[in-house]
XYZ file of C-alpha atoms in Angstrom:
716
model
C 106.807 91.673 92.887
C 103.742 90.156 94.527
C 101.342 89.646 91.614
C 101.939 86.572 89.471
C 99.876 84.812 86.825
C 100.187 81.048 86.607
C 101.406 79.138 83.569
C 100.983 75.432 84.421
C 103.007 73.011 82.285
C 102.341 69.281 82.562
C 105.207 66.899 81.759
C 103.666 63.558 80.788
C 104.490 60.063 79.581
C 108.165 59.744 80.234
C 109.480 56.930 78.033
C 112.882 55.379 77.580
C 113.838 52.820 74.941
C 116.696 51.976 72.638
C 116.130 55.220 70.749
C 116.478 57.322 73.877
C 114.262 59.227 76.298
C 111.145 61.259 75.557
C 108.230 63.064 77.212
C 105.097 64.950 76.276
C 104.523 68.574 77.346
C 101.322 70.591 77.356
C 99.929 73.764 78.920
C 97.347 72.772 81.524
C 96.291 76.382 82.200
C 97.481 79.909 81.476
C 96.186 83.480 81.145
C 95.807 82.987 77.370
C 94.416 79.437 77.233
C 95.416 75.800 77.591
C 95.977 72.603 75.595
C 94.092 69.340 75.583
C 95.873 66.178 76.538
C 95.814 65.103 72.908
C 97.644 68.318 71.997
C 100.639 67.403 74.158
C 103.709 67.304 71.952
C 106.182 64.437 72.201
C 109.749 65.678 72.680
C 112.944 63.611 72.618
C 115.778 64.197 75.056
C 118.905 65.770 73.544
C 121.722 63.254 73.166
C 124.207 65.126 75.362
C 121.720 66.061 78.103
C 122.601 63.354 80.607
C 126.312 63.923 80.159
C 125.895 67.670 80.671
C 123.784 67.063 83.785
C 126.588 65.011 85.299
C 129.113 67.727 84.518
C 126.739 70.315 86.043
C 126.640 68.456 89.327
C 130.460 68.228 89.332
C 130.878 71.967 88.504
C 132.588 70.988 85.256
C 130.479 73.100 82.869
C 131.769 76.326 81.385
C 129.424 79.264 80.977
C 128.819 78.519 77.297
C 128.170 74.864 78.114
C 125.760 75.951 80.854
C 123.798 77.913 78.234
C 123.755 74.846 75.987
C 122.361 72.775 78.860
C 119.732 75.452 79.504
C 118.632 75.392 75.874
C 118.394 71.586 75.974
C 116.155 71.775 79.042
C 114.086 74.493 77.334
C 113.487 72.207 74.364
C 111.848 69.725 76.765
C 109.888 72.184 78.931
C 108.952 74.662 76.187
C 108.504 72.870 72.860
C 107.152 75.125 70.042
C 103.386 75.044 70.917
C 104.097 75.566 74.608
C 106.666 78.265 73.885
C 104.147 80.148 71.765
C 101.700 80.238 74.706
C 104.572 81.240 76.995
C 105.417 84.254 74.817
C 101.763 85.271 74.593
C 101.531 85.130 78.386
C 104.536 87.438 78.685
C 102.968 89.907 76.277
C 99.785 90.028 78.368
C 101.518 90.835 81.660
C 101.035 94.243 83.232
C 103.889 96.379 84.477
C 103.398 95.145 88.038
C 102.731 91.493 87.153
C 104.960 88.457 86.828
C 104.575 85.012 85.285
C 104.840 81.943 87.503
C 105.779 78.828 85.505
C 104.552 75.888 87.546
C 106.262 72.686 86.432
C 104.071 69.653 87.106
C 105.978 66.431 86.335
C 103.810 63.319 86.296
C 106.807 61.033 86.564
C 109.557 61.093 89.231
C 112.193 60.718 86.511
C 111.144 64.104 85.125
C 111.072 65.721 88.544
C 114.800 65.182 89.104
C 115.819 67.321 86.120
C 117.245 70.764 87.061
C 114.589 72.896 85.376
C 115.982 76.006 87.102
C 118.639 76.194 84.358
C 116.180 76.546 81.465
C 117.538 79.083 78.958
C 115.427 80.970 76.405
C 117.113 83.583 74.265
C 115.406 86.938 74.633
C 114.117 88.617 71.471
C 115.546 92.014 72.479
C 119.118 90.642 72.649
C 121.232 90.913 69.479
C 121.804 87.585 67.659
C 124.919 85.750 68.713
C 125.088 87.462 72.113
C 124.020 85.068 74.824
C 124.303 86.255 78.400
C 122.871 85.298 81.781
C 119.680 87.288 81.063
C 118.376 84.282 79.080
C 118.112 82.041 82.173
C 114.476 82.192 83.248
C 115.274 81.643 86.927
C 117.118 84.987 87.247
C 114.440 87.074 85.537
C 112.454 89.058 88.119
C 109.378 88.871 85.928
C 109.461 85.065 86.003
C 109.233 82.445 88.716
C 110.054 78.752 88.263
C 108.129 76.619 90.734
C 107.974 72.856 91.272
C 104.322 71.889 91.719
C 103.483 68.657 93.521
C 100.150 67.146 92.490
C 98.268 65.799 95.505
C 94.618 65.241 96.285
C 94.365 68.145 98.739
C 93.731 71.861 98.407
C 96.646 74.196 99.210
C 96.813 75.545 102.754
C 95.320 79.074 102.897
C 97.671 81.786 104.113
C 96.403 83.991 106.945
C 97.905 87.290 108.167
C 100.470 87.102 110.943
C 99.600 87.861 114.551
C 102.775 89.880 115.056
C 105.301 91.812 113.021
C 108.416 89.635 113.271
C 108.781 86.474 111.181
C 109.789 83.820 113.703
C 112.462 81.549 112.301
C 113.769 78.269 113.722
C 117.322 77.613 112.558
C 118.131 74.003 113.404
C 121.815 73.109 112.944
C 122.090 69.331 113.325
C 125.682 68.804 114.497
C 126.148 65.045 114.038
C 129.338 63.277 115.099
C 129.581 60.078 113.106
C 132.166 58.730 110.640
C 129.387 57.872 108.211
C 128.567 61.549 107.742
C 130.933 64.223 106.594
C 131.979 66.688 109.261
C 130.315 70.061 108.717
C 131.656 73.347 110.043
C 128.553 74.414 111.949
C 130.377 77.261 113.680
C 130.922 78.759 110.277
C 127.421 77.741 109.186
C 125.854 79.585 112.110
C 128.126 82.570 111.573
C 127.213 82.615 107.889
C 123.508 82.515 108.641
C 123.805 85.206 111.301
C 125.724 87.347 108.817
C 123.005 86.753 106.252
C 120.317 87.867 108.718
C 122.339 90.740 110.181
C 120.579 93.996 109.555
C 117.475 92.295 108.170
C 114.656 93.736 110.227
C 111.559 91.671 110.845
C 113.315 88.294 111.247
C 113.342 86.779 114.757
C 115.756 83.841 114.440
C 116.255 81.169 117.115
C 119.321 78.965 116.624
C 119.217 75.356 117.856
C 122.459 73.416 118.381
C 123.318 70.604 118.326
C 119.906 70.281 116.728
C 118.126 67.534 118.624
C 114.496 66.567 118.237
C 113.931 67.566 121.891
C 115.154 71.103 121.163
C 112.870 71.270 118.171
C 109.855 70.067 120.158
C 110.522 72.557 122.953
C 110.795 75.551 120.667
C 107.732 74.487 118.712
C 105.608 75.094 121.806
C 105.309 78.565 120.274
C 104.210 78.986 116.700
C 106.867 79.799 114.124
C 106.707 80.562 110.422
C 110.077 79.528 108.976
C 112.021 76.308 109.499
C 115.661 76.542 108.404
C 117.614 73.289 108.499
C 121.344 72.865 108.066
C 122.846 69.421 108.196
C 122.576 66.110 106.398
C 119.705 64.718 104.413
C 119.596 61.292 102.865
C 117.371 59.375 100.523
C 117.512 55.778 101.623
C 117.138 53.492 98.631
C 115.923 49.924 98.728
C 114.498 47.307 96.398
C 110.959 48.025 95.285
C 108.028 45.661 95.218
C 108.391 45.170 91.498
C 111.470 43.244 90.380
C 114.323 45.443 89.275
C 112.951 48.648 90.819
C 114.471 50.802 93.502
C 112.480 52.877 95.963
C 113.618 55.486 98.449
C 112.547 57.499 101.461
C 113.804 60.933 102.489
C 115.192 61.564 105.970
C 116.723 64.509 107.758
C 119.529 63.601 110.136
C 119.053 65.264 113.520
C 121.393 64.994 116.466
C 120.615 62.406 119.120
C 122.336 61.231 122.312
C 126.045 62.079 122.321
C 125.511 63.740 118.946
C 124.826 60.431 117.285
C 122.691 60.460 114.092
C 118.950 60.421 114.690
C 117.151 60.110 111.315
C 113.710 61.676 111.172
C 111.291 60.740 108.420
C 110.360 63.905 106.534
C 106.702 62.907 106.435
C 106.555 62.793 110.234
C 108.555 65.997 110.496
C 106.234 67.742 108.018
C 103.186 66.926 110.117
C 104.927 68.334 113.204
C 105.915 71.533 111.428
C 102.577 72.011 109.717
C 100.745 71.860 113.039
C 102.874 74.709 114.399
C 102.202 77.165 111.615
C 105.358 76.677 109.527
C 104.810 78.337 106.164
C 108.280 78.025 104.723
C 110.972 75.369 105.043
C 114.502 76.176 103.877
C 116.670 73.050 103.650
C 120.383 73.639 103.368
C 121.262 69.963 103.245
C 122.768 67.503 100.795
C 120.102 65.960 98.575
C 117.435 68.087 100.269
C 115.857 69.041 96.955
C 116.930 65.847 95.203
C 114.700 62.831 94.999
C 114.649 59.228 93.986
C 113.841 58.918 90.278
C 111.352 56.135 91.033
C 109.429 57.072 94.207
C 107.633 60.441 94.315
C 107.742 60.545 98.106
C 111.465 60.034 98.393
C 112.487 63.684 97.969
C 112.857 65.609 101.224
C 111.683 68.978 99.911
C 108.913 67.465 97.794
C 107.694 65.386 100.732
C 107.387 68.492 102.908
C 105.430 70.194 100.121
C 103.137 67.184 99.771
C 102.424 67.234 103.501
C 101.028 70.764 103.311
C 103.983 73.076 103.967
C 103.026 76.033 101.714
C 106.549 76.595 100.371
C 109.813 74.647 100.547
C 113.221 75.800 99.342
C 115.838 73.095 98.982
C 119.276 72.718 97.401
C 119.409 70.250 94.527
C 123.247 70.281 94.443
C 126.043 71.281 96.785
C 126.437 75.023 97.238
C 129.395 77.148 98.322
C 129.270 78.907 101.686
C 129.673 82.336 100.079
C 126.806 81.573 97.708
C 124.616 80.376 100.597
C 125.271 83.628 102.485
C 124.481 85.760 99.418
C 121.276 83.808 98.806
C 120.100 83.890 102.430
C 120.765 87.586 102.928
C 118.721 88.789 99.965
C 116.153 86.020 100.354
C 115.296 86.809 103.980
C 115.476 90.549 103.448
C 112.850 90.277 100.686
C 110.629 88.146 102.933
C 110.910 90.642 105.807
C 109.876 93.429 103.415
C 106.612 91.621 102.691
C 107.531 90.355 99.220
C 106.276 87.083 97.793
C 108.227 83.835 98.064
C 108.655 83.907 94.260
C 110.259 87.333 94.421
C 112.390 86.374 97.440
C 113.831 83.307 95.676
C 114.534 85.410 92.573
C 116.338 87.985 94.712
C 118.372 85.240 96.380
C 119.417 83.782 93.024
C 120.383 87.226 91.770
C 122.452 87.693 94.920
C 124.477 84.590 94.009
C 124.715 85.592 90.335
C 125.915 89.117 91.111
C 128.560 87.731 93.418
C 129.888 84.845 91.343
C 129.069 85.924 87.795
C 127.527 83.857 85.021
C 130.104 81.079 85.335
C 128.939 80.204 88.868
C 126.219 77.567 88.673
C 125.121 77.966 92.329
C 122.372 80.437 91.419
C 120.358 77.525 90.016
C 120.850 75.255 93.026
C 117.903 76.586 95.116
C 114.638 74.913 94.160
C 111.205 76.252 95.124
C 108.330 73.857 95.793
C 104.979 75.577 96.128
C 101.397 74.592 95.405
C 99.341 77.657 96.318
C 98.787 80.645 94.037
C 98.990 83.103 96.924
C 102.743 83.475 97.264
C 102.897 86.206 99.937
C 103.567 83.794 102.776
C 103.870 86.488 105.420
C 101.114 89.054 104.937
C 101.431 91.712 107.629
C 99.267 91.414 110.748
C 95.743 92.612 110.021
C 95.154 93.893 113.558
C 98.217 96.202 113.562
C 97.270 97.299 110.047
C 93.807 98.310 111.205
C 95.243 99.963 114.299
C 97.771 101.924 112.239
C 95.057 102.924 109.803
C 92.902 104.095 112.733
C 95.809 106.114 114.163
C 96.488 107.688 110.782
C 92.798 108.510 110.297
C 92.475 110.004 113.795
C 95.599 112.133 113.277
C 94.339 113.374 109.917
C 90.938 114.256 111.388
C 92.493 116.154 114.300
C 94.893 118.043 112.049
C 92.140 118.745 109.521
C 89.865 120.083 112.261
C 92.684 122.195 113.643
C 93.413 123.478 110.151
C 89.741 124.293 109.582
C 89.425 126.296 112.786
C 92.749 128.101 112.758
C 94.170 128.247 109.227
C 91.254 127.811 106.860
C 90.020 131.437 107.333
C 93.441 132.683 106.234
C 93.613 130.293 103.258
C 90.033 130.984 102.235
C 90.595 134.736 102.382
C 93.707 134.410 100.231
C 91.880 132.189 97.754
C 88.983 134.632 97.530
C 91.321 137.502 96.750
C 93.177 135.403 94.163
C 89.914 134.428 92.485
C 88.730 138.030 92.505
C 91.960 139.250 90.932
C 91.639 136.727 88.114
C 87.987 137.494 87.618
C 86.978 133.919 88.300
C 83.913 132.786 90.157
C 81.988 129.684 91.122
C 81.583 128.718 87.465
C 85.358 128.662 86.963
C 85.804 126.488 90.046
C 83.215 124.036 88.750
C 84.963 123.994 85.381
C 88.340 123.259 86.972
C 86.813 120.390 88.969
C 85.262 118.936 85.816
C 88.579 119.150 83.956
C 90.385 117.484 86.855
C 87.850 114.670 86.987
C 88.238 114.066 83.264
C 92.028 114.034 83.398
C 92.018 111.943 86.575
C 89.722 109.328 85.041
C 91.865 109.120 81.912
C 95.048 108.833 83.961
C 93.567 106.118 86.161
C 92.696 104.056 83.105
C 95.955 104.501 81.237
C 98.605 104.823 83.917
C 98.743 102.285 86.709
C 100.108 103.799 89.875
C 101.473 101.981 92.884
C 100.940 104.833 95.344
C 98.146 103.007 97.087
C 100.189 99.872 97.488
C 103.117 101.948 98.751
C 100.899 103.553 101.401
C 99.559 100.149 102.385
C 103.073 98.738 102.666
C 104.095 101.710 104.822
C 101.139 101.190 107.146
C 102.192 97.572 107.478
C 105.779 98.423 108.374
C 106.863 97.322 111.822
C 107.869 100.870 112.793
C 104.696 102.494 111.454
C 102.949 102.215 114.814
C 105.617 104.234 116.630
C 105.609 106.933 113.952
C 101.817 107.146 113.818
C 101.474 107.112 117.602
C 103.921 110.035 117.826
C 101.979 111.869 115.124
C 98.679 111.202 116.900
C 99.976 112.434 120.276
C 101.442 115.520 118.635
C 98.084 116.148 116.958
C 96.269 115.819 120.285
C 98.684 118.238 121.977
C 98.401 120.706 119.092
C 94.609 120.513 119.030
C 93.989 120.852 122.771
C 96.667 123.433 123.602
C 96.363 125.991 120.821
C 93.804 128.570 119.822
C 93.902 131.526 117.486
C 92.700 135.090 117.079
C 92.105 136.740 113.702
C 92.200 140.529 113.621
C 90.272 141.575 110.547
C 90.133 145.234 109.594
C 87.713 146.562 106.994
C 87.850 150.116 108.198
C 88.739 153.353 106.375
C 91.575 153.043 103.836
C 95.089 153.907 104.848
C 94.371 153.867 108.583
C 96.332 151.787 111.078
C 94.558 149.645 113.642
C 96.649 148.707 116.648
C 95.500 146.203 119.245
C 97.118 144.906 122.387
C 96.355 141.289 123.320
C 96.694 141.069 127.086
C 96.633 138.126 129.453
C 94.685 138.180 132.705
C 97.885 139.410 134.378
C 97.964 142.420 132.056
C 100.989 141.391 130.018
C 101.022 141.542 126.234
C 100.524 138.181 124.527
C 102.362 137.618 122.367
C 102.898 141.143 121.131
C 101.126 144.246 119.854
C 99.459 143.607 116.495
C 99.019 146.138 113.706
C 96.611 145.964 110.766
C 96.744 148.021 107.598
C 93.247 148.720 106.391
C 91.994 148.098 102.876
C 89.438 150.217 101.009
C 87.630 147.267 99.381
C 88.036 144.114 101.418
C 88.732 142.725 104.836
C 92.240 141.302 105.154
C 93.535 138.937 107.814
C 96.734 140.930 108.215
C 96.706 140.449 111.961
C 96.107 136.722 112.161
C 96.301 134.154 113.194
C 97.799 134.837 116.600
C 98.526 131.348 117.900
C 98.095 130.918 121.615
C 100.495 128.276 122.871
C 100.439 127.443 125.688
C 96.835 128.449 125.829
C 96.013 131.085 128.534
C 92.755 130.941 130.440
C 91.650 134.464 129.541
C 92.653 137.215 127.167
C 91.661 140.845 126.894
C 91.843 142.965 123.756
C 92.705 146.619 124.125
C 92.427 149.076 121.259
C 95.275 151.553 121.003
C 94.764 152.800 117.436
C 93.032 154.392 115.640
C 92.011 157.247 117.906
C 88.339 157.879 118.084
C 87.353 154.188 118.142
C 86.773 151.690 120.938
C 85.889 148.002 121.355
C 82.227 147.175 121.731
C 82.876 143.859 123.509
C 84.600 144.372 126.822
C 84.219 140.775 127.997
C 87.394 138.700 128.428
C 88.138 136.189 125.668
C 88.362 132.592 126.800
C 90.371 130.766 124.102
C 89.283 127.255 123.149
C 90.914 124.735 120.816
C 87.759 124.630 118.702
C 87.375 128.390 118.500
C 88.990 131.241 116.643
C 88.144 134.833 117.558
C 87.459 137.165 114.624
C 87.609 140.903 115.233
C 86.308 143.267 112.546
C 86.212 147.065 112.564
C 82.629 147.356 111.363
C 81.318 144.804 113.832
C 83.488 145.070 116.935
C 84.617 148.714 116.914
C 82.523 151.771 117.683
C 83.127 155.477 117.362
C 84.195 157.071 120.627
C 81.639 159.532 122.138
C 83.669 162.079 124.125
C 82.332 164.075 127.079
C 84.891 166.874 127.351
C 85.507 169.084 130.375
C 87.691 172.194 129.998
C 89.092 173.735 133.200
C 90.417 177.297 133.304
C 91.770 179.168 136.388
C 89.514 182.242 136.789
C 90.304 185.759 138.110
C 89.357 185.092 141.723
C 91.593 182.017 141.916
C 94.499 183.734 140.250
C 94.241 186.761 142.598
C 94.147 184.573 145.705
C 97.212 182.582 144.726
C 100.815 183.709 144.351
C 101.799 184.867 140.935
C 102.750 181.945 138.760
C 106.486 181.379 138.735
C 107.263 183.442 141.896
C 108.632 181.840 145.069
C 105.967 180.836 147.545
C 105.670 178.705 150.599
C 102.270 177.470 149.532
C 101.637 174.395 147.376
C 98.412 173.958 145.396
C 97.166 170.946 143.428
C 94.290 170.215 141.057
C 92.593 166.809 141.507
C 89.985 165.434 139.094
C 88.113 162.320 140.243
C 86.252 160.314 137.579
C 84.118 157.389 138.734
C 86.106 157.236 141.964
C 89.583 157.296 140.387
C 91.702 160.482 140.978
C 93.910 162.213 138.399
C 96.313 164.961 139.567
C 97.774 168.157 138.048
C 100.579 169.654 140.148
C 100.592 173.163 138.657
C 97.429 174.082 136.825
C 97.826 177.884 136.698
C 99.937 177.976 133.538
C 97.050 177.182 131.185
C 93.804 175.409 130.393
C 93.402 171.748 131.437
C 91.362 169.439 129.125
C 89.769 166.299 130.655
C 87.551 163.528 129.297
C 89.466 160.844 127.406
C 92.762 159.787 125.811
C 95.125 162.704 125.238
C 95.306 161.950 121.493
C 91.554 162.443 121.071
C 91.534 165.605 123.178
C 94.407 167.071 121.209
C 92.465 166.484 117.991
C 89.539 168.524 119.403
C 91.908 171.285 120.555
C 93.451 171.513 117.086
C 90.069 171.564 115.343
C 88.513 174.239 117.566
C 88.241 177.746 116.068
C 90.159 180.470 118.022
C 87.068 182.680 118.190
C 84.984 179.911 119.731
C 87.708 179.062 122.205
C 88.139 182.702 123.319
C 84.388 183.109 123.724
C 84.270 180.197 126.180
C 87.354 181.328 128.079
C 86.094 184.888 128.542
C 83.433 183.581 130.878
C 86.180 182.826 133.425
C 87.704 186.363 133.327
C 86.324 189.394 135.163
C 89.130 191.746 134.225
C 89.296 193.666 130.990
C 91.776 195.412 128.804
C 95.447 194.551 128.826
C 95.353 192.078 131.737
C 92.534 190.082 130.126
C 94.364 189.815 126.839
C 97.583 188.710 128.579
C 95.759 186.035 130.589
C 94.079 184.483 127.537
C 97.304 184.541 125.572
C 98.986 182.757 128.454
C 96.234 180.114 128.637
C 96.233 179.457 124.886
C 99.975 178.971 124.806
C 100.010 176.521 127.767
C 97.232 174.044 127.043
C 97.402 170.824 129.108
C 95.634 167.498 128.443
C 94.927 165.072 131.245
C 95.004 161.470 129.884
C 91.956 159.720 131.396
C 89.410 157.094 130.339
C 86.411 158.266 128.376
C 83.857 159.786 130.756
C 80.611 157.822 130.645
C 77.217 159.417 131.109
C 76.867 157.570 134.414
C 80.156 158.850 135.853
C 80.400 161.400 138.687
C 83.142 163.977 138.175
C 84.658 165.851 141.129
C 86.912 168.920 140.701
C 89.112 169.943 143.640
C 91.650 172.743 144.096
C 93.698 171.662 147.088
C 95.837 173.884 149.295
C 98.387 171.422 150.644
C 99.453 173.850 153.425
C 96.059 175.108 154.602
C 93.502 172.442 153.690
C 90.659 174.682 154.853
C 91.237 176.895 151.834
C 90.635 173.970 149.459
C 87.632 174.165 147.116
C 85.519 171.352 145.626
C 82.844 171.085 142.947
C 80.894 167.995 141.934
C 79.315 167.355 138.516
C 76.489 164.869 138.858
C 75.896 162.062 136.301
C 74.327 163.329 133.099
C 75.822 166.807 133.501
C 78.319 166.354 130.669
C 76.992 166.111 127.111
C 78.655 164.553 124.067
C 77.633 167.446 121.880
C 79.380 170.313 123.727
C 82.600 171.148 125.509
C 81.750 172.144 129.068
C 83.965 174.869 130.463
C 84.467 175.145 134.239
C 86.170 178.128 135.853
C 88.378 177.342 138.810
């Protein structure tokens, strides 16, 4: 959760006398209002509070006693007027919003109290049943934050310059009898285990943790400073009699691993100048502080010096709990979640592991002054680049879709609309209804789709995915074209086209269209051309009697689709038919058909310079002038009387021999499959004697001789 509203609670006027301790609490600001200073309610400390706090530090509280302590702390932080505002704030939260309770103690003695254990019984829980859900610190909708009041505005958070969150893990391995020996091998192993598998975290481990190592690695900016080791609050007599003051120090490793205390104020300035946004202090007394001096606390001092967020441990914590906290904490940070949400996830990690009786979930303390809690917003430059890649890919794919698929979709949509009887008015009505429903849904239902898309674009692997998509889009756009074969010809007729490459091979295969009586259908498209050839040629095979008007080669382009329609691109074939019949003179000069002979004769028809041969032409009539299928249709449609009248012109004989010859011709009709004869073609007819070439005969028909209206008969 990255959206939080602030509820600021001021803790004022700590007082201690013979009657006990007391404070005043008021709401300084909230989403539902605030209280004046005069409205601050005085609250007395519960009698057993101090004793329970001591037992908490010593791990001597049972779960029920821990709830009692939480309720005692709640009576101080949330007295009745404040609690009423708190509940009203909760009721005003949206589904994707949380409430950040910023505790602002005006006295160091109030700052040392473990407010992370505040317990408020939830109204939806049955009376008498008190479970861990009442602890505010483990509620994902809530965030408990320590707010340090200083005379300086919070440091603004800028987007990162890279994807990985650079983390400095300084393990100060000190060898000195004055400090307890820490198992840093295990500490490093624990931290590495916590970060294992957490993408987006670039951790650098420093051992033995000297100031020189820290200075060297800080030559490059980092965002997270993780410290493991010792921290101390050195106490000394204050200026006023009877007072004690303290100063916080982190113990780094010096020469020969001797202790080298570093004042946290000096360290904070060093870290702040190198871009540190978060400090995680896994050290004794790191989140603790002197009850007299505000500057004595290590974590609070770092927060006062401008570190945007500091997480420290106010008590000792088990290794297993530290691992559980770190793993979920850093994973949430790497996923772009807020520091509030990350701390809540870390606490839940401890709670789920150790159960309600484990008090370690309340040990981490969050110090933060700014309202913007997403400490690691993704890099803006990669976000813009990813958005540009996504936009470019969408534009390329949309353009490709428009050129190559939209005609098919539009045709299908038109037919669907026609079948339903809908028109433009129905489309406008549907759009109006959608706009109305969409507006209502936008106002009543809050969707996170946009934020999900934004988070995906900010993911560290988004660039690789989008770059692959963009390159694939470029390849698809510049290497593919399409051809639509649209037939609006006579109903029930089949149109068959061959798509040929420049080499004459079919590409990709022969296409067939079934015609429709009322509409043009894209039954033959699209034909995708991949890889894209330089040239294509369309050849019409069916139906007979039609031809293509455009004979030019097709040059496919990525931004072009070729549409072929019967009514626009086909034309009726105009046949110029030549019928050849062997006459009496030729038949008398040649051996009788079927008898042995040593002579070989051949008929050769040359059309526009290309020869076509018939080896034995004496068995019947030879038809020439176009595809055999068209010629056969003319032969079948011709009346017998008309045919005989034309053939008689080639016969000089009469009687029985004439009748036998015509019967023979009619029963042995031959068709010579040739291109359609154009009006400009020269046709040459030759009867060749292959043995005695001098006996060969030749006749030439000049251009314009053949007419499309008649069948010209030539006698051989």
